[in-house]
Coordinates of N, CA and C in Angstrom, one line a residue:
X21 N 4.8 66.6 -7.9 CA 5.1 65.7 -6.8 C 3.9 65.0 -6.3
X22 N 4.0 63.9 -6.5 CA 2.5 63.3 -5.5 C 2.7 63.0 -3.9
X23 N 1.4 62.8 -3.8 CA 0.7 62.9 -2.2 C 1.4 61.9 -1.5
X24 N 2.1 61.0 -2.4 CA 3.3 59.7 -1.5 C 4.4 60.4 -0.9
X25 N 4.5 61.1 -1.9 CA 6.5 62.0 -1.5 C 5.7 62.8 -0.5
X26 N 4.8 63.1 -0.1 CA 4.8 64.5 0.7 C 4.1 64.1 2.5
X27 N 4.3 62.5 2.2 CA 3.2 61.9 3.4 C 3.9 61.9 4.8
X28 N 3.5 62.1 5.7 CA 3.6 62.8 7.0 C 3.9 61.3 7.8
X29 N 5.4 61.2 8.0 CA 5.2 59.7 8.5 C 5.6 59.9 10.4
X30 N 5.4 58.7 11.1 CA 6.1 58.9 12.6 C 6.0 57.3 13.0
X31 N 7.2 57.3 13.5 CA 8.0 55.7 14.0 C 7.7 55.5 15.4
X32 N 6.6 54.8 15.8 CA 6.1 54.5 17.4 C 7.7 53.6 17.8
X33 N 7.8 54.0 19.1 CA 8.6 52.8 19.8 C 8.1 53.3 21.5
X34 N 7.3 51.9 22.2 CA 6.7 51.9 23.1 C 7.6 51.2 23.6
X35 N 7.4 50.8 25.2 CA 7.8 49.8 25.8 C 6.9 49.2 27.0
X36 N 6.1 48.1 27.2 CA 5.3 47.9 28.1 C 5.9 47.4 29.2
X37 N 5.3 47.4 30.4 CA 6.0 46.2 31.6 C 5.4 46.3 32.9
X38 N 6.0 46.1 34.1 CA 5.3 46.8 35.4 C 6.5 46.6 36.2
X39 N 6.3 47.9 37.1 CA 7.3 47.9 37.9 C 6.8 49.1 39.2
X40 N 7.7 49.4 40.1 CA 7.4 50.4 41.3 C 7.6 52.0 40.7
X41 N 6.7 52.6 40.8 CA 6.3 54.0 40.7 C 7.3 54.6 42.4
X42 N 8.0 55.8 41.6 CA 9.0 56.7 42.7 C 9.1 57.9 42.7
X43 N 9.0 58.8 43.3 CA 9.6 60.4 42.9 C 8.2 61.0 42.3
X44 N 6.9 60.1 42.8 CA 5.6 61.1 41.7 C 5.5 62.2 42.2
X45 N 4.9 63.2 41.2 CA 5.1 64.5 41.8 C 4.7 65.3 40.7
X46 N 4.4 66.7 40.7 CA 3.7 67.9 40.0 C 4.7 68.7 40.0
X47 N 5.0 69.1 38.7 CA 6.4 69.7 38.4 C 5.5 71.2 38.1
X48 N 5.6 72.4 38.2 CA 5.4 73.5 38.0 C 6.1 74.3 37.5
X49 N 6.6 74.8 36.1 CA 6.8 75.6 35.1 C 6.7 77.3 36.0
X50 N 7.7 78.0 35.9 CA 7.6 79.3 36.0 C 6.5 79.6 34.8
X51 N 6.8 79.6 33.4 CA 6.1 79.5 32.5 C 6.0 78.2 32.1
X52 N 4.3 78.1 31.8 CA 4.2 77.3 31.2 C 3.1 76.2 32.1
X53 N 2.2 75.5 31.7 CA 1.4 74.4 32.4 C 1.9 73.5 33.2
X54 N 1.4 73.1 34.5 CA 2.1 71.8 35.4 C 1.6 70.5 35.1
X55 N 2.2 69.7 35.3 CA 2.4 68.7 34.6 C 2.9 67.4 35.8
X56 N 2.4 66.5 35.7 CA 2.9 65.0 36.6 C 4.3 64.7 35.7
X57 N 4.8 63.8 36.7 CA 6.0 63.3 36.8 C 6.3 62.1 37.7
X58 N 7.2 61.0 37.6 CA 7.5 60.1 38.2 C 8.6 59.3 37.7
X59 N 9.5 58.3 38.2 CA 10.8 57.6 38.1 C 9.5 56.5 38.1
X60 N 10.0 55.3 37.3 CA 9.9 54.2 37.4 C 10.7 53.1 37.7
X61 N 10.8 51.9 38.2 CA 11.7 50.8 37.9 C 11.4 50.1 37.7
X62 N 11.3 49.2 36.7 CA 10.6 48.6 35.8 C 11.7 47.0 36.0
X63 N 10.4 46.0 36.4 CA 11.0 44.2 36.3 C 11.2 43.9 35.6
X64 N 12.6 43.1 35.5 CA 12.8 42.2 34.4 C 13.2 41.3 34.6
X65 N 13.4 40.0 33.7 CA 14.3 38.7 34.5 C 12.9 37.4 35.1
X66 N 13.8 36.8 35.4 CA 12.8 35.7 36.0 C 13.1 35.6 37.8
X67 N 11.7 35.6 38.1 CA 11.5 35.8 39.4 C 12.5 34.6 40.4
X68 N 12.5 33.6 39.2 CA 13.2 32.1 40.7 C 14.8 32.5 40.5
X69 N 15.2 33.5 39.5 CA 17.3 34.2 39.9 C 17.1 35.0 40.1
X70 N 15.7 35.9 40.8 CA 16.1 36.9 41.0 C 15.6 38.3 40.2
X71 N 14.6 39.2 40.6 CA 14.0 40.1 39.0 C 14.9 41.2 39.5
X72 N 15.3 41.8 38.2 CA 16.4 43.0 37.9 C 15.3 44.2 38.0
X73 N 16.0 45.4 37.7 CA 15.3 46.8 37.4 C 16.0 47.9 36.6
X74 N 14.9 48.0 35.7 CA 15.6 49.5 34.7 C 14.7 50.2 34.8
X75 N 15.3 51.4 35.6 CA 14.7 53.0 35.7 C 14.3 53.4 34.4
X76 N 13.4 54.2 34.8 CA 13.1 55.5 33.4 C 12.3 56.6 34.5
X77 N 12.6 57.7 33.7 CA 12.2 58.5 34.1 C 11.6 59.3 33.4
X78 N 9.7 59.4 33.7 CA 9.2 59.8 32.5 C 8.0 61.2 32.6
X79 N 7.4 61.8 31.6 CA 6.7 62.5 32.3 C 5.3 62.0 31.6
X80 N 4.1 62.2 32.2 CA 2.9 62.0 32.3 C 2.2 62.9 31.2
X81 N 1.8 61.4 30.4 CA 1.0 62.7 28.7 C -0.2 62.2 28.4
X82 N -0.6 60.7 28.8 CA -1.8 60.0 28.7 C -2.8 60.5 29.1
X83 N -4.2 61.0 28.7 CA -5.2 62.2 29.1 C -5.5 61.2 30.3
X84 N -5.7 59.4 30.1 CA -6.1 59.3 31.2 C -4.7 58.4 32.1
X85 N -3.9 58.3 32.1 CA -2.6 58.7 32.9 C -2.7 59.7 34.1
X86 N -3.1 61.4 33.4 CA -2.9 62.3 34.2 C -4.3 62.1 35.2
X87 N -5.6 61.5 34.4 CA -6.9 61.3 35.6 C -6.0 60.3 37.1
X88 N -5.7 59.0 36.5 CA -4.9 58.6 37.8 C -4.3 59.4 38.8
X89 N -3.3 60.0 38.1 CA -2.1 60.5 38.8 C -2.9 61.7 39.8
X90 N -3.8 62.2 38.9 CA -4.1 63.7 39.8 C -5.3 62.8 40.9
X91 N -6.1 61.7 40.9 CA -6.4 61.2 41.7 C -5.7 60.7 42.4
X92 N -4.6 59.9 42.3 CA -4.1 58.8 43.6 C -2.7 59.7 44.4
X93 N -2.6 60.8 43.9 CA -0.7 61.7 43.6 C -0.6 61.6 45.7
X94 N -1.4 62.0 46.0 CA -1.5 62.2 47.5 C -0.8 60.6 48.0
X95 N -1.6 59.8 47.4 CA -1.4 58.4 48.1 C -0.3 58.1 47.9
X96 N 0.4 58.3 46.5 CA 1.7 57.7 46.2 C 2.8 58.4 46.5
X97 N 2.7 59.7 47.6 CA 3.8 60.7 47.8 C 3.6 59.9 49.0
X98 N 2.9 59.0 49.8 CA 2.6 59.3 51.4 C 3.9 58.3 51.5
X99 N 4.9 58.5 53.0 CA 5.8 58.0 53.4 C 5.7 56.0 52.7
X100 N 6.8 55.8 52.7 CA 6.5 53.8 52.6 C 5.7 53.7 51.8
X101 N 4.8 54.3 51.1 CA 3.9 53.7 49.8 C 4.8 53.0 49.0
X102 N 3.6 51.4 48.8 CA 4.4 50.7 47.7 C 3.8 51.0 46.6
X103 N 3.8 51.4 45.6 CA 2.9 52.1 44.2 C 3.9 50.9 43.2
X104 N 2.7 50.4 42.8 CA 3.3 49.0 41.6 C 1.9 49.5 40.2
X105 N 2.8 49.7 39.4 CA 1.9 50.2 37.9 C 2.1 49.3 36.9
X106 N 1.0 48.4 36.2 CA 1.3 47.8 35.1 C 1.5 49.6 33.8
X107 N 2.1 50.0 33.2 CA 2.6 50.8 32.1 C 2.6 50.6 30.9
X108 N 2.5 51.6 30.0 CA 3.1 52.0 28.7 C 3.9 53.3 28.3
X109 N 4.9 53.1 27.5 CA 6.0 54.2 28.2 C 6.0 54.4 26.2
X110 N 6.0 55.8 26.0 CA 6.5 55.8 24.5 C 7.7 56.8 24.4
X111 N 8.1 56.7 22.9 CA 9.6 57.9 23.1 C 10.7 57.6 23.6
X112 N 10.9 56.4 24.0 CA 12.4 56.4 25.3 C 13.3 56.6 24.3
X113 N 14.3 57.1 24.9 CA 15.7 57.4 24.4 C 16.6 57.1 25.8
X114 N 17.8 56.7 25.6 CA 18.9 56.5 26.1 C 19.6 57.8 26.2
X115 N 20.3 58.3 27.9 CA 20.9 59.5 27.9 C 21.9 59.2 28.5
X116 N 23.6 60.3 28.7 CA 24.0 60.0 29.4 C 24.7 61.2 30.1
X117 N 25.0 61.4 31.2 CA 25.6 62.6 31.8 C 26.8 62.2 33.0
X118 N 27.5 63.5 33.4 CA 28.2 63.0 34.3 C 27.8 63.8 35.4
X119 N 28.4 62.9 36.4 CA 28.2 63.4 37.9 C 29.0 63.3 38.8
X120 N 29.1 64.0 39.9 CA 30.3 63.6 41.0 C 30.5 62.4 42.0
X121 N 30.8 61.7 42.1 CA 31.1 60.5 43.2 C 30.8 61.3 44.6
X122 N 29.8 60.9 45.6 CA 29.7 61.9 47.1 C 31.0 60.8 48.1
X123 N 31.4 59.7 47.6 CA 32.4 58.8 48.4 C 33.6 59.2 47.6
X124 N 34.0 58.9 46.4 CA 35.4 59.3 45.9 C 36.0 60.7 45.6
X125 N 34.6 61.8 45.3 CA 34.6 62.9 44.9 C 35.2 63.1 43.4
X126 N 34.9 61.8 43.1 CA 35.8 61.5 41.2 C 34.3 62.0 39.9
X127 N 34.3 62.5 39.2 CA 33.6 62.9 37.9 C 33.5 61.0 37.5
X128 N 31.8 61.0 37.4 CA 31.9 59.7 37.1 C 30.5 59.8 35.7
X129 N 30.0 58.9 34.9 CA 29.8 58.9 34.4 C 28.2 57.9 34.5
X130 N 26.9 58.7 34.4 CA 25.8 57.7 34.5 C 25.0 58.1 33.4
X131 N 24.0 56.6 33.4 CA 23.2 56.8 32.3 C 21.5 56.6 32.8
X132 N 20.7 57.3 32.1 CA 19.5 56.8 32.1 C 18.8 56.7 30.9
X133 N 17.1 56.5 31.1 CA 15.8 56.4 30.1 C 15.4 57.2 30.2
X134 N 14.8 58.6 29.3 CA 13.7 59.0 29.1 C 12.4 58.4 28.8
X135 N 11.3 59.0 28.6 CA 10.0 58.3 28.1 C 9.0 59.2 28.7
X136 N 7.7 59.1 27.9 CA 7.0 59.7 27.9 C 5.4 58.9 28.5
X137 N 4.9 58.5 29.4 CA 4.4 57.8 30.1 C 2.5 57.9 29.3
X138 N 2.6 57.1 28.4 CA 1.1 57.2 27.6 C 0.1 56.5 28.4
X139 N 0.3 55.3 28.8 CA -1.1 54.4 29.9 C -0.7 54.0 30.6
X140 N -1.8 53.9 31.9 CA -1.5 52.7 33.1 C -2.3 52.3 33.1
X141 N -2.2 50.8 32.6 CA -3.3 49.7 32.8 C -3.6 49.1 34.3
X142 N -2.8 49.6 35.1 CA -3.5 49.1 36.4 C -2.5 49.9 37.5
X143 N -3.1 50.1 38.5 CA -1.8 50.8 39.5 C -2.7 50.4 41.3
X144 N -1.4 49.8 41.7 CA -1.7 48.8 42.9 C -0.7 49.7 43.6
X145 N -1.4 49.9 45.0 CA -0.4 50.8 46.2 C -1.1 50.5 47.4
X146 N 0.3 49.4 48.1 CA 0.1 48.9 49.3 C -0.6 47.8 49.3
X147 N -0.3 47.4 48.1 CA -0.9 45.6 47.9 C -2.7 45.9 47.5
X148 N -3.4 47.2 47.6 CA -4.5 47.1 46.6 C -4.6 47.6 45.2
X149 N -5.4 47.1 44.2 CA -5.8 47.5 43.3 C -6.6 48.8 43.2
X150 N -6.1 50.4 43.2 CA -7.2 51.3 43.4 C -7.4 51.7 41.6
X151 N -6.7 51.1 40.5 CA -7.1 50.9 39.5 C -7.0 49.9 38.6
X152 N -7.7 50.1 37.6 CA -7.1 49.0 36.1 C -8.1 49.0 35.2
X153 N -7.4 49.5 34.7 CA -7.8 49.5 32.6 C -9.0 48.4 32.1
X154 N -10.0 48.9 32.1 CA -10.5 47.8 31.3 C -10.9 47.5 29.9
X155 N -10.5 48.4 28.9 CA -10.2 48.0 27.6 C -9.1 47.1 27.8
X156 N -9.6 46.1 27.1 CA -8.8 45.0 26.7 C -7.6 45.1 25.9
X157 N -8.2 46.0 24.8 CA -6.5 46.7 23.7 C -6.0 47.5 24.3
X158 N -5.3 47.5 25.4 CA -5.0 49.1 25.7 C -3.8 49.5 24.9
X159 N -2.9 48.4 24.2 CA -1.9 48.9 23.7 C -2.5 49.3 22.2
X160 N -3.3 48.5 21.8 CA -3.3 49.6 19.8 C -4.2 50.2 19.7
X161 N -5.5 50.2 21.5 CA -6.4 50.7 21.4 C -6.3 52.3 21.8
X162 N -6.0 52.3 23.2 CA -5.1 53.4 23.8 C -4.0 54.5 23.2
X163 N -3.3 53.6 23.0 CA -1.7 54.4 22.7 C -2.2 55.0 21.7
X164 N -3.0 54.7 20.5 CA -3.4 55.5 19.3 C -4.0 56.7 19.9
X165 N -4.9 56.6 20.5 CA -5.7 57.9 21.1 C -4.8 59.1 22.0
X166 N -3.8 58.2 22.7 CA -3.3 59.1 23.8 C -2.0 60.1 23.2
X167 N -1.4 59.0 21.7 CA -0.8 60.0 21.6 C -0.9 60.7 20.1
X168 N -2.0 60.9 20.2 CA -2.4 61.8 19.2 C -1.7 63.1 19.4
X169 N -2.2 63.3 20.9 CA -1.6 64.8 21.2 C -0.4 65.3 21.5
X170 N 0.5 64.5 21.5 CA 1.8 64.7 21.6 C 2.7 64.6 20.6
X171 N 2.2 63.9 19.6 CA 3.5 63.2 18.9 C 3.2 64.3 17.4
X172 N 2.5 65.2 17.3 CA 2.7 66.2 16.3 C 3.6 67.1 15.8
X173 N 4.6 67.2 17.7 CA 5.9 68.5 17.1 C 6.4 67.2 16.9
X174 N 6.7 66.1 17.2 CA 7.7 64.8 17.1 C 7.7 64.3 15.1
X175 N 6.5 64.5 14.3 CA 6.7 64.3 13.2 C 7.2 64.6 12.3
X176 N 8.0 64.2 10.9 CA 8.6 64.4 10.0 C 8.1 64.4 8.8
X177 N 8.5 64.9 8.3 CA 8.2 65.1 6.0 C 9.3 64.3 5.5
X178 N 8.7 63.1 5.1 CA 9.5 62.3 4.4 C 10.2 62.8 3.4
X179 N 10.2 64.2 2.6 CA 11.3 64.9 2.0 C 12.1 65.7 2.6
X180 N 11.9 65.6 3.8 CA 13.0 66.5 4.1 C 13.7 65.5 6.2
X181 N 15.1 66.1 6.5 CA 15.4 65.0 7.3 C 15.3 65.6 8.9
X182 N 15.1 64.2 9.1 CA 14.2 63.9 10.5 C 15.2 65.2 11.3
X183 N 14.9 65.8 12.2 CA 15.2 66.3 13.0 C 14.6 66.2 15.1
X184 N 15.3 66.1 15.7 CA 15.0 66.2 17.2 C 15.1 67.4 18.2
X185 N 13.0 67.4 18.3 CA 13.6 69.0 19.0 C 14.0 68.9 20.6
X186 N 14.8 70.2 20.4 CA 15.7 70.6 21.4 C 15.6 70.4 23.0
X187 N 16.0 69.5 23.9 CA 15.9 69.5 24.8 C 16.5 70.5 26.1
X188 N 16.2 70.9 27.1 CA 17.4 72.2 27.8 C 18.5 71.2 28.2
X189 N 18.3 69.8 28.0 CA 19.4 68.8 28.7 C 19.7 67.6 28.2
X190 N 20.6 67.4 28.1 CA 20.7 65.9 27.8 C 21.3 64.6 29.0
X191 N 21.3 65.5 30.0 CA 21.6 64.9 31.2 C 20.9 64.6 32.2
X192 N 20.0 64.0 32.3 CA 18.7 63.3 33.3 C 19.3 63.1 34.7
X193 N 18.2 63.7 35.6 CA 18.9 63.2 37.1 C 19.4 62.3 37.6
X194 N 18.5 61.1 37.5 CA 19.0 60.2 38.2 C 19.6 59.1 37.5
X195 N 20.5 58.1 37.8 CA 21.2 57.4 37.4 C 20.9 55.9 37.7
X196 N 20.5 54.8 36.7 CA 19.2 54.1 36.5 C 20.1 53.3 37.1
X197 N 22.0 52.5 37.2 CA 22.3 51.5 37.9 C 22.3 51.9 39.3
X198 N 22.6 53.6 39.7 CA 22.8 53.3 40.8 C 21.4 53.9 41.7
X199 N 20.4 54.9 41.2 CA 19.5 55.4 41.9 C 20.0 56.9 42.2
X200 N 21.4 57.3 41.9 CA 21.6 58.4 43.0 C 21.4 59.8 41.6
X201 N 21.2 60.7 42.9 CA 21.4 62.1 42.2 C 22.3 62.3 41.3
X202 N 22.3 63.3 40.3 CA 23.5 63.7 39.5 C 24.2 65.2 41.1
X203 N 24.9 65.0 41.3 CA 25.5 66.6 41.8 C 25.6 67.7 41.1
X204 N 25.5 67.9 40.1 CA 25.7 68.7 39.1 C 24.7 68.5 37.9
X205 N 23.9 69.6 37.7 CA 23.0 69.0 36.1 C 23.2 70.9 35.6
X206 N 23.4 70.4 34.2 CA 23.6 72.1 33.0 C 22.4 72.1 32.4
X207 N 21.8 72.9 32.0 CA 20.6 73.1 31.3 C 21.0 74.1 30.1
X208 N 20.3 74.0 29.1 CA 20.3 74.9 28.2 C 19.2 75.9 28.0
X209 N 19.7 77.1 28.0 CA 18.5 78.4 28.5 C 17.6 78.5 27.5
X210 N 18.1 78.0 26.3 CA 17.6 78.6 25.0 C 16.4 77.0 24.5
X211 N 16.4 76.3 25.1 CA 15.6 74.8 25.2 C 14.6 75.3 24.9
X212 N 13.2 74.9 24.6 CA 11.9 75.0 24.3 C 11.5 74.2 25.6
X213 N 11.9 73.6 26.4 CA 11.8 72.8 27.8 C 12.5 73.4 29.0
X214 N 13.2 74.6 28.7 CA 14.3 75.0 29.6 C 12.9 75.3 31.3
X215 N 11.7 75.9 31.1 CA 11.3 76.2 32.3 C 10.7 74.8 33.3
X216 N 10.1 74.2 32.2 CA 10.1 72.6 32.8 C 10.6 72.0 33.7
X217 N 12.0 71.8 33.0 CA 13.4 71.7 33.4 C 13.8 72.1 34.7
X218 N 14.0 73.3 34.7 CA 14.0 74.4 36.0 C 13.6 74.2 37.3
X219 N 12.3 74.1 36.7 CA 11.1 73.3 37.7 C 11.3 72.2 38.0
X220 N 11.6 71.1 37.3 CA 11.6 69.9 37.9 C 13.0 69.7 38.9
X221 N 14.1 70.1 38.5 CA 15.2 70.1 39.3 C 15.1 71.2 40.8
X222 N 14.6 72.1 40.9 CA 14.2 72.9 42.0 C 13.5 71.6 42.7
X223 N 12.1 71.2 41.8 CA 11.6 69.8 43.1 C 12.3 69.0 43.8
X224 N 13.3 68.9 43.0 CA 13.9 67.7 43.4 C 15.1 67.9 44.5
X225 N 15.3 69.5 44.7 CA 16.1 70.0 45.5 C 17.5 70.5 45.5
X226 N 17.2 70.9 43.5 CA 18.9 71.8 43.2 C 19.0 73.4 43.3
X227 N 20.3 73.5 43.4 CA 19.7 75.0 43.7 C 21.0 75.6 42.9
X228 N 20.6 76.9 42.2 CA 21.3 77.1 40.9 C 22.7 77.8 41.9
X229 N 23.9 77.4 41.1 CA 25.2 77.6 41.5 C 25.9 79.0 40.7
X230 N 26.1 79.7 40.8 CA 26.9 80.6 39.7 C 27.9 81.0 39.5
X231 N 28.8 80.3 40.2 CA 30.4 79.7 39.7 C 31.0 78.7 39.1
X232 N 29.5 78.0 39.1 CA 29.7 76.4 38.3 C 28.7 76.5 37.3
X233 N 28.0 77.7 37.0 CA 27.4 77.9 36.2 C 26.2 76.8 36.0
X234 N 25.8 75.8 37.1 CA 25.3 74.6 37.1 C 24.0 74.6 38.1
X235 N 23.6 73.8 37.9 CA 22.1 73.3 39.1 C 23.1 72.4 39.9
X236 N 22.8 72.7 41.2 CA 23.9 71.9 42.5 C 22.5 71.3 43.1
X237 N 23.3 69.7 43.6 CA 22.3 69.3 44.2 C 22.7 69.4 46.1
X238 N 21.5 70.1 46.9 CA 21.9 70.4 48.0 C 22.4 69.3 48.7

């Protein structure tokens, strides 16, 4: 068999942009290392009809990502902070879960972005600049470096087929058209992410149910 058939391949899909940083915050693992976190909403559109927004929700893997965030995390929790981040997001996937209506009380149906938050080329809060990137390549300069370290369980053997490991969820909190909570989120115990998970929905203020077998949001 030659060294072709046996080559170790992996498919980047980034997404750059800038938009308002929300929800930042240090998620703490029963087991396991803590870790940053934040919602994004990301502009799109042209500013003279009006700029649109697509949420993601991603977690913090960029070595220097995490320098920002553990420097500025104070400033961007503080009440009314505007936190505006130019970004690079890798990994997104499209999810979708359901949730309860809090006005109709009807099982409704929302979607969001995952992503894996590799660089911030600049991050402005409250109309200052308290950073910005100054490599010039940050996208093929950067992203090479940053995700060296993550994207190794992510790779495949081109003889054998791709596989995606296991998430505790495939149902993401928030819901990117409308902003709101899911009322209800399931987890899977047996996840390789399940304490993560745990952790981040406890931040966010669920509290485990055991007649619904579910994370309730209070």
């Amino acid at each position: 068999m030659s060294n072709q058939e046996n080559k170790t391949v992996y498919f980047d899909l980034h997404a750059t942009g800038a938009g308002y940083i929300n929800r930042a915050r240090e998620v703490s693992p029963e087991n396991g290392d803590a870790f940053f976190a934040c919602d994004i909403s990301a502009m799109r559109g042209n500013t003279d009809k009006g700029v649109k927004y697509t949420k993601f929700s991603v977690r913090v893997v960029g070595s220097k990502a995490k320098e920002v965030f553990a420097q500025y995390l104070k400033a961007m929790r503080q009440k009314d902070a505007k936190v505006i981040a130019s970004f690079v997001i890798g990994d997104i996937q499209p999810t979708s879960y359901s949730y309860v209506d809090k006005g109709s009380k009807e099982t409704k149906t929302g979607c969001a972005i995952d992503g894996r938050l590799i660089a911030i080329k600049s991050l402005k809060i409250n109309g200052e600049v308290v950073f910005k990137q100054e490599r010039k390549n940050v996208v093929e300069g950067e992203i090479q470096e940053e995700t060296q370290e993550y994207t190794q369980e992510f790779k495949t053997d081109t003889t054998t087929e791709t596989k995606q490991a296991p998430s505790a969820t495939d149902t993401p909190e928030v819901d990117v058209v409308t902003g709101e909570l899911a009322q209800e989120i399931t987890l899977d115990p047996t996840a390789k992410d399940f304490d993560e998970r745990k952790a981040e929905l406890k931040e966010l203020g669920y509290t485990w149910n055991g007649e619904k077998k579910a994370w309730v949001l209070k």
